[in-house]
Coordinates of C-alpha atoms and ligand atoms in Angstrom, one line a residue:
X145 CA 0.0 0.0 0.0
X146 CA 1.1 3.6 -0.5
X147 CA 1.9 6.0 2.0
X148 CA -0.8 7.9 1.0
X149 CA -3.3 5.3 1.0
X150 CA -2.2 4.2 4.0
X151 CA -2.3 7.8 5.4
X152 CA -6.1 8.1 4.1
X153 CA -7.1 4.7 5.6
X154 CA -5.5 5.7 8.8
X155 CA -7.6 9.0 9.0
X156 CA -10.4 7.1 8.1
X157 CA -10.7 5.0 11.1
X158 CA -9.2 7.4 13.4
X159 CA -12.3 9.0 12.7
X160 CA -14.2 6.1 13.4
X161 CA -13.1 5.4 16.6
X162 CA -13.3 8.8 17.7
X163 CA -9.1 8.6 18.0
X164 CA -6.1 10.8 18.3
X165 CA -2.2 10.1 17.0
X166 CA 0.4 11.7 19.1
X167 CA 3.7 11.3 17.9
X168 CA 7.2 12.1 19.5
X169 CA 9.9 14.0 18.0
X170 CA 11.9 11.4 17.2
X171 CA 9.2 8.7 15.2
X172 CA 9.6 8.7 11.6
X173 CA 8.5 11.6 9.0
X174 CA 5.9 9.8 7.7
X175 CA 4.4 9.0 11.3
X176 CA 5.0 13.0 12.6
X177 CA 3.6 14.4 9.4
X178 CA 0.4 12.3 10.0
X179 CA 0.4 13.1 13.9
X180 CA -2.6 14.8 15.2
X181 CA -0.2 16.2 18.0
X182 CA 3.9 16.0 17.7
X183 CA 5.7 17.1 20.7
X184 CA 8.4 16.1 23.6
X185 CA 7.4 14.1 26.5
X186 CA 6.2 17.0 28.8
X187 CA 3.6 18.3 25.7
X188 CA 2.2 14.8 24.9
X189 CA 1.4 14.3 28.7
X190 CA -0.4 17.5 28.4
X191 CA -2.1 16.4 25.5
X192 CA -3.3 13.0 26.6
X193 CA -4.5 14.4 29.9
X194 CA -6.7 16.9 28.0
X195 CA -7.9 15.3 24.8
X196 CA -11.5 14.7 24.6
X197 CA -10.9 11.4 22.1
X198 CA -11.6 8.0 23.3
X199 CA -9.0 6.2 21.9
X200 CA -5.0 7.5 21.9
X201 CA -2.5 5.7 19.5
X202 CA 0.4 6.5 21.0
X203 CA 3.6 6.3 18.2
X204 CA 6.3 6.9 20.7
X205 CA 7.6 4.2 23.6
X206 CA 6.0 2.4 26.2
X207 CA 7.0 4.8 29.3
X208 CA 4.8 7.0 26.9
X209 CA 2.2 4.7 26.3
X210 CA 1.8 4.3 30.2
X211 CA 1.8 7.9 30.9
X212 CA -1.3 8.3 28.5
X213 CA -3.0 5.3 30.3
X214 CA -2.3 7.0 33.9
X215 CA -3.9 10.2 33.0
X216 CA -6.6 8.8 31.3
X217 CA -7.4 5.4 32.2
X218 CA -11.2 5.5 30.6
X219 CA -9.3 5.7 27.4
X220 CA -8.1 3.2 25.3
X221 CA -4.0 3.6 24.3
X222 CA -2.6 2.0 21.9
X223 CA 1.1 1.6 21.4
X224 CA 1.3 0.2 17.8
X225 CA 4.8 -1.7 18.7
X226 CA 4.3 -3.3 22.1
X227 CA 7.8 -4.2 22.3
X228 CA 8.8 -0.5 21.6
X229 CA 11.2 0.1 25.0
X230 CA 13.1 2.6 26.4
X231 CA 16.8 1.5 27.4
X232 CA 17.3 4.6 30.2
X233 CA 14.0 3.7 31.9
X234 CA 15.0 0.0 32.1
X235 CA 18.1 1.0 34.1
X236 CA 15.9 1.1 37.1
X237 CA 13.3 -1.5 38.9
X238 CA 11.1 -0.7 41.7
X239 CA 13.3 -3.0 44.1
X240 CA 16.5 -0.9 43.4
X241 CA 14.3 1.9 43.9
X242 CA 13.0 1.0 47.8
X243 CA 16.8 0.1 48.2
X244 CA 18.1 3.7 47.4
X245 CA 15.0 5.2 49.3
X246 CA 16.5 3.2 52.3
X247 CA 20.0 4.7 52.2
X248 CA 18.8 8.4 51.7
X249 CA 15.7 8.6 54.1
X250 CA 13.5 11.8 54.4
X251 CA 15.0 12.5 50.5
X252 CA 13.0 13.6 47.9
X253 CA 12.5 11.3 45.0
X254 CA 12.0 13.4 41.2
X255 CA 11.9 10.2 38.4
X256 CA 12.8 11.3 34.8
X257 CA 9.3 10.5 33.1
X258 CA 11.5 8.3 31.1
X259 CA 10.5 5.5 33.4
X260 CA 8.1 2.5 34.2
X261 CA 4.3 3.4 35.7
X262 CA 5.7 1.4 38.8
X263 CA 8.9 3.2 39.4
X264 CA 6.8 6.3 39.0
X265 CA 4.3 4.8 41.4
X266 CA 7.2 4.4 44.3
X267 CA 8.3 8.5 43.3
X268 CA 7.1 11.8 44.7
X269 CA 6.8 13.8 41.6
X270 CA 8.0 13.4 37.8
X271 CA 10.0 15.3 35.5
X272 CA 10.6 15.6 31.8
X273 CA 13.9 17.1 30.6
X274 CA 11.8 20.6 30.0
X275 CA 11.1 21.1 33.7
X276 CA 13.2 19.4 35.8
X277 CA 14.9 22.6 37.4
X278 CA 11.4 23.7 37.9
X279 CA 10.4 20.6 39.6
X280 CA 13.4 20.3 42.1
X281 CA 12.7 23.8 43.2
X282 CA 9.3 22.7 44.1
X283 CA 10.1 20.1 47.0
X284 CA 10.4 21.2 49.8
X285 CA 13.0 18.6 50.7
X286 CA 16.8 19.9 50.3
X287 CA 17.7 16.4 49.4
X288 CA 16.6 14.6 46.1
X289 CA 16.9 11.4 44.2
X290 CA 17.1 11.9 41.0
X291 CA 16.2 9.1 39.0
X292 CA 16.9 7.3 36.0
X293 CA 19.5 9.6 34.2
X294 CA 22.3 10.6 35.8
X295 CA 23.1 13.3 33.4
X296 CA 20.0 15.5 33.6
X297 CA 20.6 14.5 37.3
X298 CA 24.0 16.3 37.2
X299 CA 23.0 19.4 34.8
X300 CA 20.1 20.0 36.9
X301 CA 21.9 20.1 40.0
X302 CA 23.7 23.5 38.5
X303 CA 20.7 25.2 38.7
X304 CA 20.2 24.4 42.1
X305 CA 21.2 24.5 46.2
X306 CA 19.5 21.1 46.5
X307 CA 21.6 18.1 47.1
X308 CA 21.4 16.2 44.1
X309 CA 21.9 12.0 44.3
X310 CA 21.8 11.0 40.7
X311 CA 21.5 7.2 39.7
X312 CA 23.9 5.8 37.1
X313 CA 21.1 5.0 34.5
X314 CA 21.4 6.9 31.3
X315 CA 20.4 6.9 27.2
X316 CA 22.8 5.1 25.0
X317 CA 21.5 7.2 22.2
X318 CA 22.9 10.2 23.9
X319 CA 25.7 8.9 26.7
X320 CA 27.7 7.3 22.9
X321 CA 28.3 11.0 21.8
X322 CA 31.3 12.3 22.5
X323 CA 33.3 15.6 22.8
X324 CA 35.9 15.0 19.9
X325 CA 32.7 14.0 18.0
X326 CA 31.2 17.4 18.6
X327 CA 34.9 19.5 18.4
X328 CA 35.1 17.7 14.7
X329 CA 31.9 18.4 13.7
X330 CA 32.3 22.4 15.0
X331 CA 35.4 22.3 13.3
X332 CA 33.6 21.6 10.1
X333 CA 30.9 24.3 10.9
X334 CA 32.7 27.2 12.6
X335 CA 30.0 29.7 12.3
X336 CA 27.2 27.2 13.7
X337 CA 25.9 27.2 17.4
X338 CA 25.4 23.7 18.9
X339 CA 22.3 22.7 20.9
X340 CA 22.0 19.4 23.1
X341 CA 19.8 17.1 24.9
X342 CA 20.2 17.2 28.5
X343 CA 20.9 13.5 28.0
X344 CA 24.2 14.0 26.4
X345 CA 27.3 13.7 29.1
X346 CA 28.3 16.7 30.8
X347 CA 31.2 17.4 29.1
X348 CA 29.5 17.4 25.9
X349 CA 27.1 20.0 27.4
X350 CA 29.9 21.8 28.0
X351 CA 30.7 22.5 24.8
X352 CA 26.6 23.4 23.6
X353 CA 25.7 27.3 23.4
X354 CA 21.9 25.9 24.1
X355 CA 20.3 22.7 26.4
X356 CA 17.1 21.9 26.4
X357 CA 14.6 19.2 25.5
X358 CA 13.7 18.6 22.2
X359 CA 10.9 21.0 21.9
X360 CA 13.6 23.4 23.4
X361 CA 15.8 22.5 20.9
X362 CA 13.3 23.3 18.3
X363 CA 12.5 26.5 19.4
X364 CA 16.3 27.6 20.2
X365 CA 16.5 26.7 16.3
X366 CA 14.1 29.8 15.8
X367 CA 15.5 32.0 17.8
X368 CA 19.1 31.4 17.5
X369 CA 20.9 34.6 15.6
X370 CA 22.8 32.2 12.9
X371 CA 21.6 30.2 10.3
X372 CA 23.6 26.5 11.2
X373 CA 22.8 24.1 14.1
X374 CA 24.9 21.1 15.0
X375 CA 22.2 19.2 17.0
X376 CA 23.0 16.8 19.6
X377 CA 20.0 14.3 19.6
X378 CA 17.9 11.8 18.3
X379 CA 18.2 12.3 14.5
X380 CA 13.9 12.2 13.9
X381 CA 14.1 16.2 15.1
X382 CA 15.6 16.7 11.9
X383 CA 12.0 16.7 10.5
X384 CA 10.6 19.4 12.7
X385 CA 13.9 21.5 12.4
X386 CA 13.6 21.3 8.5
X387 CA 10.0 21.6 8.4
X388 CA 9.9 24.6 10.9
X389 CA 12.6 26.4 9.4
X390 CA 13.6 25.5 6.0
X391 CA 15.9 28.4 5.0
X392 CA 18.3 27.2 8.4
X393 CA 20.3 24.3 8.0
X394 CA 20.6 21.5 10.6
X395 CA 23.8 19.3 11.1
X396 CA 23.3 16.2 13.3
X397 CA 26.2 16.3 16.2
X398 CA 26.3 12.3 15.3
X399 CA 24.4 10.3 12.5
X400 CA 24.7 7.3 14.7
X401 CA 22.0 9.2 17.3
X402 CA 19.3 7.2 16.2
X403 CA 17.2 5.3 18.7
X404 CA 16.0 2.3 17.4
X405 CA 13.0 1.6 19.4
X406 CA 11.4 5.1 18.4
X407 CA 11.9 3.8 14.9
X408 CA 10.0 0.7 15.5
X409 CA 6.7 1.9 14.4
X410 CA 5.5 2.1 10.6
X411 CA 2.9 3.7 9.8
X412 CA 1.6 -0.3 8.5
X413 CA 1.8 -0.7 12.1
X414 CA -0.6 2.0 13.2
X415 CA -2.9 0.6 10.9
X416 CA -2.9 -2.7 11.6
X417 CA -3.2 -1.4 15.7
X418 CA -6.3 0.6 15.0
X419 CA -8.3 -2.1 12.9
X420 CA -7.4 -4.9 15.9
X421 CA -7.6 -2.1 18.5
X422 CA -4.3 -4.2 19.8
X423 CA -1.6 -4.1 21.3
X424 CA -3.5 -1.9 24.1
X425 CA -1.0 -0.6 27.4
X426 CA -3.5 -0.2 30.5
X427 CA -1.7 0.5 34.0
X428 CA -3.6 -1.4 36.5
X429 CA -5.6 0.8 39.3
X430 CA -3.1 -0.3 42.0
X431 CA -0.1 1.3 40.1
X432 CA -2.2 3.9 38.4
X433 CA -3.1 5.8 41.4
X434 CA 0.1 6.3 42.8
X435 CA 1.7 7.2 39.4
X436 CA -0.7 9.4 38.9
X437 CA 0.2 11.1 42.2
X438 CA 3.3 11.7 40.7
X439 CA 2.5 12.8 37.0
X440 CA 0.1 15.5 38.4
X441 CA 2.1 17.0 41.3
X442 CA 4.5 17.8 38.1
X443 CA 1.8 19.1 35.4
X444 CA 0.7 21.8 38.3
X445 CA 4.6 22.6 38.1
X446 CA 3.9 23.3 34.5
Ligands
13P627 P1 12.1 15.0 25.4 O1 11.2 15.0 26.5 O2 13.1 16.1 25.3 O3 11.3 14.9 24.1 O4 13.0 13.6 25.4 C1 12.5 12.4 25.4 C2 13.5 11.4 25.2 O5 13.2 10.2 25.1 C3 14.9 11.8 25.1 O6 15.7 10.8 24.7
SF4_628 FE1 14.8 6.2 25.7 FE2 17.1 7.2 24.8 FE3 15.3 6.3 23.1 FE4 14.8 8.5 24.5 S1 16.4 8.2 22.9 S2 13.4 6.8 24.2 S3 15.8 8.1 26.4 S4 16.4 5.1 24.6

């Protein structure tokens, strides 16, 4: 089938159901350019806590999936690729959790949306890489856990007079970039400014004139006084950036930063998803709750 046939039958039973795609910044073109909503984590929260549909097919990763599910359990969500993971929010279980909680009592625990429903469900209040300074000012504790990523943990922790205990988890899409990657690719571009994912290591945000999410990123791209970006994340922002702003050009940091589980899903998939109305991702009640504790304390943060 064509894309655009595809496309049209898509839309078709979208309609249908009464359904909403929201894509992340990183899926494939084809799947943003068809999204109802695209955005970063913190946005698509937002949207699936507001949207009036009944059904949310969600072309992102599970963590995502579940979020959607928390904030609107009457809904159905649908993540087209039930196997679609995130490697960062598998570098922390529930157990390992209760054990850190044990050696930092009275702490604080702020958990990187990047994470399971029952990770978030053990947490105080969640984060996405677009608030988390905002969201550590907010507890009152002067201690906090920061969990999964250690390197938002870290960059946060400049912007604040909290203690900061990172855990060692991170993103292999961004952790595998490198300085000497970014110096060559500078070298290359003299005149362009460099913007990077909180995810990145520190010393690679040491080198970026701009840090932010990628909706941050995106935005710095139409603000910035210049006309070149090196970009130092997931390459699928490269269709925003040149869609947004196609006089500028964009220059990925690395062309290996692709995440492989965001490419998972085709758009065959999202098809084949809404006609069975499988795979579906509901959080059960006794997880949901507690997560959901969490997720709202940090959409009041904004
Ligand atoms: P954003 O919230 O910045 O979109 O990041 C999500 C993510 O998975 C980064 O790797
Ligand atoms: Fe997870 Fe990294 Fe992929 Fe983002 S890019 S979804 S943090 S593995």
């Amino acid at each position: 089938m064509s894309k655009d046939e595809l496309s049209k039958k898509i839309r078709a039973l979208l309609k249908e159901r009464n359904g909403i795609l929201l894509a992340h910044f990183y899926q494939r073109d084809e799947v943003q350019e068809l999204a109802d909503f695209t955005g970063d984590s913190l946005g698509l929260s937002f949207e699936a806590a507001k949207t009036g549909a009944d059904v949310i097919v969600f072309a992102g990763v599970h963590f995502m999936a579940e979020s959607a599910s928390i904030l609107s359990p009457d809904k159905t969500v649908l993540l087209p690729r039930a196997e679609a993971g995130c490697a960062l929010a598998d570098t922390i279980t529930v157990e390992a959790l209760e054990k850190e909680k044990k050696k930092y009592p009275g702490a604080a625990v702020v958990t990187y949306i990047n994470s399971s429903a029952a990770v978030k469900a053990a947490s105080d209040i969640c984060c996405t890489s677009a608030n988390a300074v905002r969201v550590v000012q907010s507890v009152e504790e002067k201690r906090v856990l920061f969990i999964p990523d250690g390197n938002l943990a870290r960059y946060t922790a400049k912007f604040t007079d909290k203690e900061i205990i990172p855990w060692g988890g991170a993103c292999p899409v961004h952790q595998d970039l490198t300085p000497e990657e970014v110096l060559a690719v500078r070298a290359r571009h003299p005149g362009a400014k460099f913007a990077a994912h909180p995810e990145c290591r520190e010393e690679v945000l040491a080198l970026a004139d701009f840090v932010g999410s990628t909706s941050g990123i995106i935005d710095y791209a139409g603000k910035m006084s210049g006309n070149e970006l090196i970009f130092g994340t997931e390459l699928g922002i490269l269709y925003q950036l040149r869609t947004r702003y196609p006089a500028k050009t964009f220059i990925p940091a690395s062309e290996k930063m692709i995440c492989e589980t965001m490419k998972l899903t085709t758009l065959e998939d999202i098809l084949k998803a809404l006609t069975a109305m499988a795979p579906a991702v509901k959080v059960p009640e006794a997880i949901r709750a507690p997560a959901k504790r969490c997720l709202d304390r940090m959409l009041t943060v904004g």
